[in-house]
Coordinates of C-alpha atoms in Angstrom, one line a residue:
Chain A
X1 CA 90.3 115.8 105.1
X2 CA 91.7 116.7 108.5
X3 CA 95.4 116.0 109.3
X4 CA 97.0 114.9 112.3
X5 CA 101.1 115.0 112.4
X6 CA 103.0 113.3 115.2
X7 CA 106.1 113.7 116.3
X8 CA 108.6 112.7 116.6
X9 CA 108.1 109.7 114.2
X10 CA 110.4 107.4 116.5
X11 CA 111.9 107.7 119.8
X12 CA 114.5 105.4 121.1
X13 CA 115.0 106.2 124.9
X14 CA 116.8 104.5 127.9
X15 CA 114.9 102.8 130.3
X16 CA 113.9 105.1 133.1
X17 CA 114.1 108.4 130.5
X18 CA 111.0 110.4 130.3
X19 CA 109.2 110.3 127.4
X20 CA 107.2 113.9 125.4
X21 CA 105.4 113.7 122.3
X22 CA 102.8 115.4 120.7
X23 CA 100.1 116.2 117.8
X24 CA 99.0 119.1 116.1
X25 CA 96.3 119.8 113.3
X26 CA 95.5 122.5 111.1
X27 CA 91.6 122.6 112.7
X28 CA 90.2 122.8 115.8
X29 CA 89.4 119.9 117.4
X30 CA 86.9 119.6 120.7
X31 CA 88.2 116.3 121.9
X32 CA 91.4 114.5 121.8
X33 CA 92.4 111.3 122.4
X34 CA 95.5 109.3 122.9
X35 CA 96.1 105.5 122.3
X36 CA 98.6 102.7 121.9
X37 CA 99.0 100.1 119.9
X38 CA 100.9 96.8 120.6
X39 CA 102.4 94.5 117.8
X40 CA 99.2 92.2 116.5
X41 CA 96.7 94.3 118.6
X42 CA 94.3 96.9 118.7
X43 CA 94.8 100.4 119.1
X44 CA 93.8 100.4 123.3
X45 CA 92.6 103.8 125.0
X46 CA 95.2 105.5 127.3
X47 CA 93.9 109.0 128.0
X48 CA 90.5 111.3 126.5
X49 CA 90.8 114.7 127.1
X50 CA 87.7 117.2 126.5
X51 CA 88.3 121.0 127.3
X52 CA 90.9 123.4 125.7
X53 CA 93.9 123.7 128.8
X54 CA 92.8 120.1 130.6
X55 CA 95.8 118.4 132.0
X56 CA 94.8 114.2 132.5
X57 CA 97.1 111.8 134.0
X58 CA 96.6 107.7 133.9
X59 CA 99.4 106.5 135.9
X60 CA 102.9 107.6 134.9
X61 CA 100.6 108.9 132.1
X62 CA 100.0 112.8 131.6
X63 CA 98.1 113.8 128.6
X64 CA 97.3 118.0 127.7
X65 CA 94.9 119.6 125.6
X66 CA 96.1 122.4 123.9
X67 CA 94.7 126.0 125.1
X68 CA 94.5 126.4 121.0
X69 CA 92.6 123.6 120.8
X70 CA 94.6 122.4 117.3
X71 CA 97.6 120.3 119.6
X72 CA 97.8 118.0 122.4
X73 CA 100.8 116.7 124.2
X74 CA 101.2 112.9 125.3
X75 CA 104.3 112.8 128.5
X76 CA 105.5 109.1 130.0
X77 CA 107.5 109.2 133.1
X78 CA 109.8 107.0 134.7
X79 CA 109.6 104.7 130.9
X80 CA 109.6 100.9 131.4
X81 CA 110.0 98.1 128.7
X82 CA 106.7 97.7 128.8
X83 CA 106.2 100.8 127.4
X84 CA 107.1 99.8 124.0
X85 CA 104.7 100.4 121.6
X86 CA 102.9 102.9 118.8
X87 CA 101.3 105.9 120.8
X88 CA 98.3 107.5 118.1
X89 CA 96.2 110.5 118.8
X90 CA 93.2 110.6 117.3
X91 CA 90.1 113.3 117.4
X92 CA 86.4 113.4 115.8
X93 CA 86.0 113.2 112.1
X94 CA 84.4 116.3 110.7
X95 CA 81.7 115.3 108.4
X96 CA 81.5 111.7 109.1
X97 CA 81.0 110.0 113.3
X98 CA 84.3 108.2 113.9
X99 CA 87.8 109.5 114.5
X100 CA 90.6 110.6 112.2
X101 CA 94.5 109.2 113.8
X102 CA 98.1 110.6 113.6
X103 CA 100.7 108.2 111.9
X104 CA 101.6 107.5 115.2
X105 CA 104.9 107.7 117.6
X106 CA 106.9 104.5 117.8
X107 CA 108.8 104.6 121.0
X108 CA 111.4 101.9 121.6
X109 CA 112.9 101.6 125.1
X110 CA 116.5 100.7 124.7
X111 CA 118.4 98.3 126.9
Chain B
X1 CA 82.3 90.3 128.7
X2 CA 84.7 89.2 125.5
X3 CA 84.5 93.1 124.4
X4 CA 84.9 93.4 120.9
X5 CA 85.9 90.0 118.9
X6 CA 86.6 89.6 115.3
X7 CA 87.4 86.8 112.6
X8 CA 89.8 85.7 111.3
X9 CA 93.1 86.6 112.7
X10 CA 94.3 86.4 109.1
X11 CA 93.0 85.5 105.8
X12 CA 94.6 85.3 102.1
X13 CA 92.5 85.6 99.4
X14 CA 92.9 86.2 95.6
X15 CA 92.1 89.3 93.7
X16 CA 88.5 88.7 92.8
X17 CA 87.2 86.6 95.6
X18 CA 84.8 87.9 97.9
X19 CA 84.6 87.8 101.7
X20 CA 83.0 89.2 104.8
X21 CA 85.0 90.1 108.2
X22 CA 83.3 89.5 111.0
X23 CA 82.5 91.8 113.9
X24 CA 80.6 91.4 117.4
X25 CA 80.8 93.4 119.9
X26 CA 78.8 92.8 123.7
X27 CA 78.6 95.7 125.6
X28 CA 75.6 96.9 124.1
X29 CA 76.8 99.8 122.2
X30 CA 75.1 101.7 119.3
X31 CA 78.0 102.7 117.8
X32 CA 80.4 100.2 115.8
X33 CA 82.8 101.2 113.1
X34 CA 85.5 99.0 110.3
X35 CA 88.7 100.9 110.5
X36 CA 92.0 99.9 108.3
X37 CA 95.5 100.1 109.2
X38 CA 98.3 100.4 106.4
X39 CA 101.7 100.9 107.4
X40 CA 102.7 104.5 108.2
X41 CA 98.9 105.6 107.3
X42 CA 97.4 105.4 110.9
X43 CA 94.1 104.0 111.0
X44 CA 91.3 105.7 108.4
X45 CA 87.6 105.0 108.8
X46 CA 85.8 102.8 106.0
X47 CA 82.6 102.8 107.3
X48 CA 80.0 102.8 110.8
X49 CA 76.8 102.8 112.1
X50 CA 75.0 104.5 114.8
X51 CA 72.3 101.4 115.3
X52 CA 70.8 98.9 114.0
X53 CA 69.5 99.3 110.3
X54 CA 71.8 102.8 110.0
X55 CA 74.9 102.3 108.4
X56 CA 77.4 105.4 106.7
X57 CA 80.4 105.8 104.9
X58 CA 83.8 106.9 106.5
X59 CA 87.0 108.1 105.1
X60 CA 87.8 105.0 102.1
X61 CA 84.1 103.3 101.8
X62 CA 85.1 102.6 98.1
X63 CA 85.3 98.4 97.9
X64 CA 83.5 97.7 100.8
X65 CA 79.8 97.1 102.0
X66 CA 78.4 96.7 105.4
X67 CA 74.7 95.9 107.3
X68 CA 73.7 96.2 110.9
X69 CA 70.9 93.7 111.4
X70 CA 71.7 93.5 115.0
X71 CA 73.2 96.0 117.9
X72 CA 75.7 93.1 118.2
X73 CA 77.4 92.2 115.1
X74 CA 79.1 94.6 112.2
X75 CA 80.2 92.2 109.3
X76 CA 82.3 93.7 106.2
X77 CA 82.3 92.7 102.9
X78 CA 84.5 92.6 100.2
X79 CA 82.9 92.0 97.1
X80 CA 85.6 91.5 94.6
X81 CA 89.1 92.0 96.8
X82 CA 92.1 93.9 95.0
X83 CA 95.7 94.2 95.9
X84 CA 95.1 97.4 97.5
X85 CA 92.9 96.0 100.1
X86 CA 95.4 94.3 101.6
X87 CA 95.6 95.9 104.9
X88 CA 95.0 95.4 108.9
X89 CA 91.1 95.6 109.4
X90 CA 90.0 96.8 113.0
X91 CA 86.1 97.3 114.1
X92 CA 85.6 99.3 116.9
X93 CA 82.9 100.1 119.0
X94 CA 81.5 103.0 121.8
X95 CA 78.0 103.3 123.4
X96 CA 76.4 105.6 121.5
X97 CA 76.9 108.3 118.7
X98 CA 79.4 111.4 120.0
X99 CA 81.1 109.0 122.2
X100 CA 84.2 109.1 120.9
X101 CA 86.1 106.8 123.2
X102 CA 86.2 103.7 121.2
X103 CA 87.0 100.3 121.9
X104 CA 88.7 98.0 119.2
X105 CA 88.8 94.5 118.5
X106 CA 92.0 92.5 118.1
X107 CA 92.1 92.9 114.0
X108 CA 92.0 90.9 110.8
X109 CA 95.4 90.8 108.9
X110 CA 94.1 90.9 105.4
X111 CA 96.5 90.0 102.2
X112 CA 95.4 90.3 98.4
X113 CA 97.2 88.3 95.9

């Protein structure tokens, strides 16, 4: 089935430090999707991005579809403790109507 | 609106035993969805359904069975649990088919023994 690989795995930043991640795949993919995840919770929707180039933002929040439609990019600015978390990207399932996830990016904000 | 609930939080149960995860979602949507999480797996689809009386199989169907008598409620079963079911269950749900911006519920923290 389709792949998604995150990096980096784990990031352990300063408060205040911006924050880049992304996710590639070997197909194309037509919409992409970012979310995070909070210990003993669901995954929650951050940002959904829909056309090959688009550039979203949600807050310090700035999500990019890649122009080869196979990656997208996840940036945080300004990172606050609340920030902490599992960040997944996620796209459409081919051959089935639900989404297939990365492995995730566990970011934790250092003191 | 609650969103998307399920039950339990967590449940224990030995290899063998059967049991169904609940799922209800009130926002009206068509389409609802049982996902699990295993640690450094991400989250792979078991099964979904698109409406009422349509159900389909996901990603890892194998060991579990679902209905959609309603547009509100999803339940999973396990018929016969095994160790390698143990696992973080999540249902999601989205308006309608090709909507891919899903909401999830809060989980079910599954063990095997």
């Amino acid at each position: 089935g389709q792949q998604l690989n995150q990096s980096p795995q784990s990031m352990f930043i300063q408060e205040g430090e911006d924050v880049s991640m992304n996710c590639t795949s070997s197909s194309i993919f037509n919409t992409w999707l970012w979310y995070k995840q909070e210990p003993g919770e669901g995954p929650v929707l951050l940002i959904a991005l829909y056309k090959a180039g688009e550039l979203t933002s949600n807050g310090r929040l700035t999500a990019q579809f890649g122009i080869t439609r196979k990656d997208s990019f996840l940036n945080i600015s300004a990172s606050i403790p609340s920030d902490v978390g599992i960040y997944f990207c996620a796209g459409p399932i081919g051959g089935a109507d639900g989404l297939t996830f990365g492995k995730g990016t566990h970011l934790i904000i250092q003191p | 609106n609650a969103g998307v609930t399920q039950t339990p939080k967590f449940q224990v149960l030995k290899t063998g035993q059967s049991m169904t995860l609940q799922c209800a979602q009130d926002m009206n949507h068509e389409y609802m969805s049982w996902y699990r999480q295993d640690p450094g797996m991400g989250l792979r689809l078991i099964h979904y359904s698109v409406g009422a009386g349509i159900t389909d199989q996901g990603e890892v169907p194998n060991g579990y069975n679902v209905s959609r008598s309603t547009t509100e409620d999803f339940p999973l079963r396990l018929l016969s649990a095994a160790p390698s079911q143990t696992s973080v269950y999540f249902c999601a749900s989205s308006p309608r088919l090709g909507f891919y911006e899903q909401y999830f519920g809060p989980g079910t923290r599954l063990t095997v023994t």
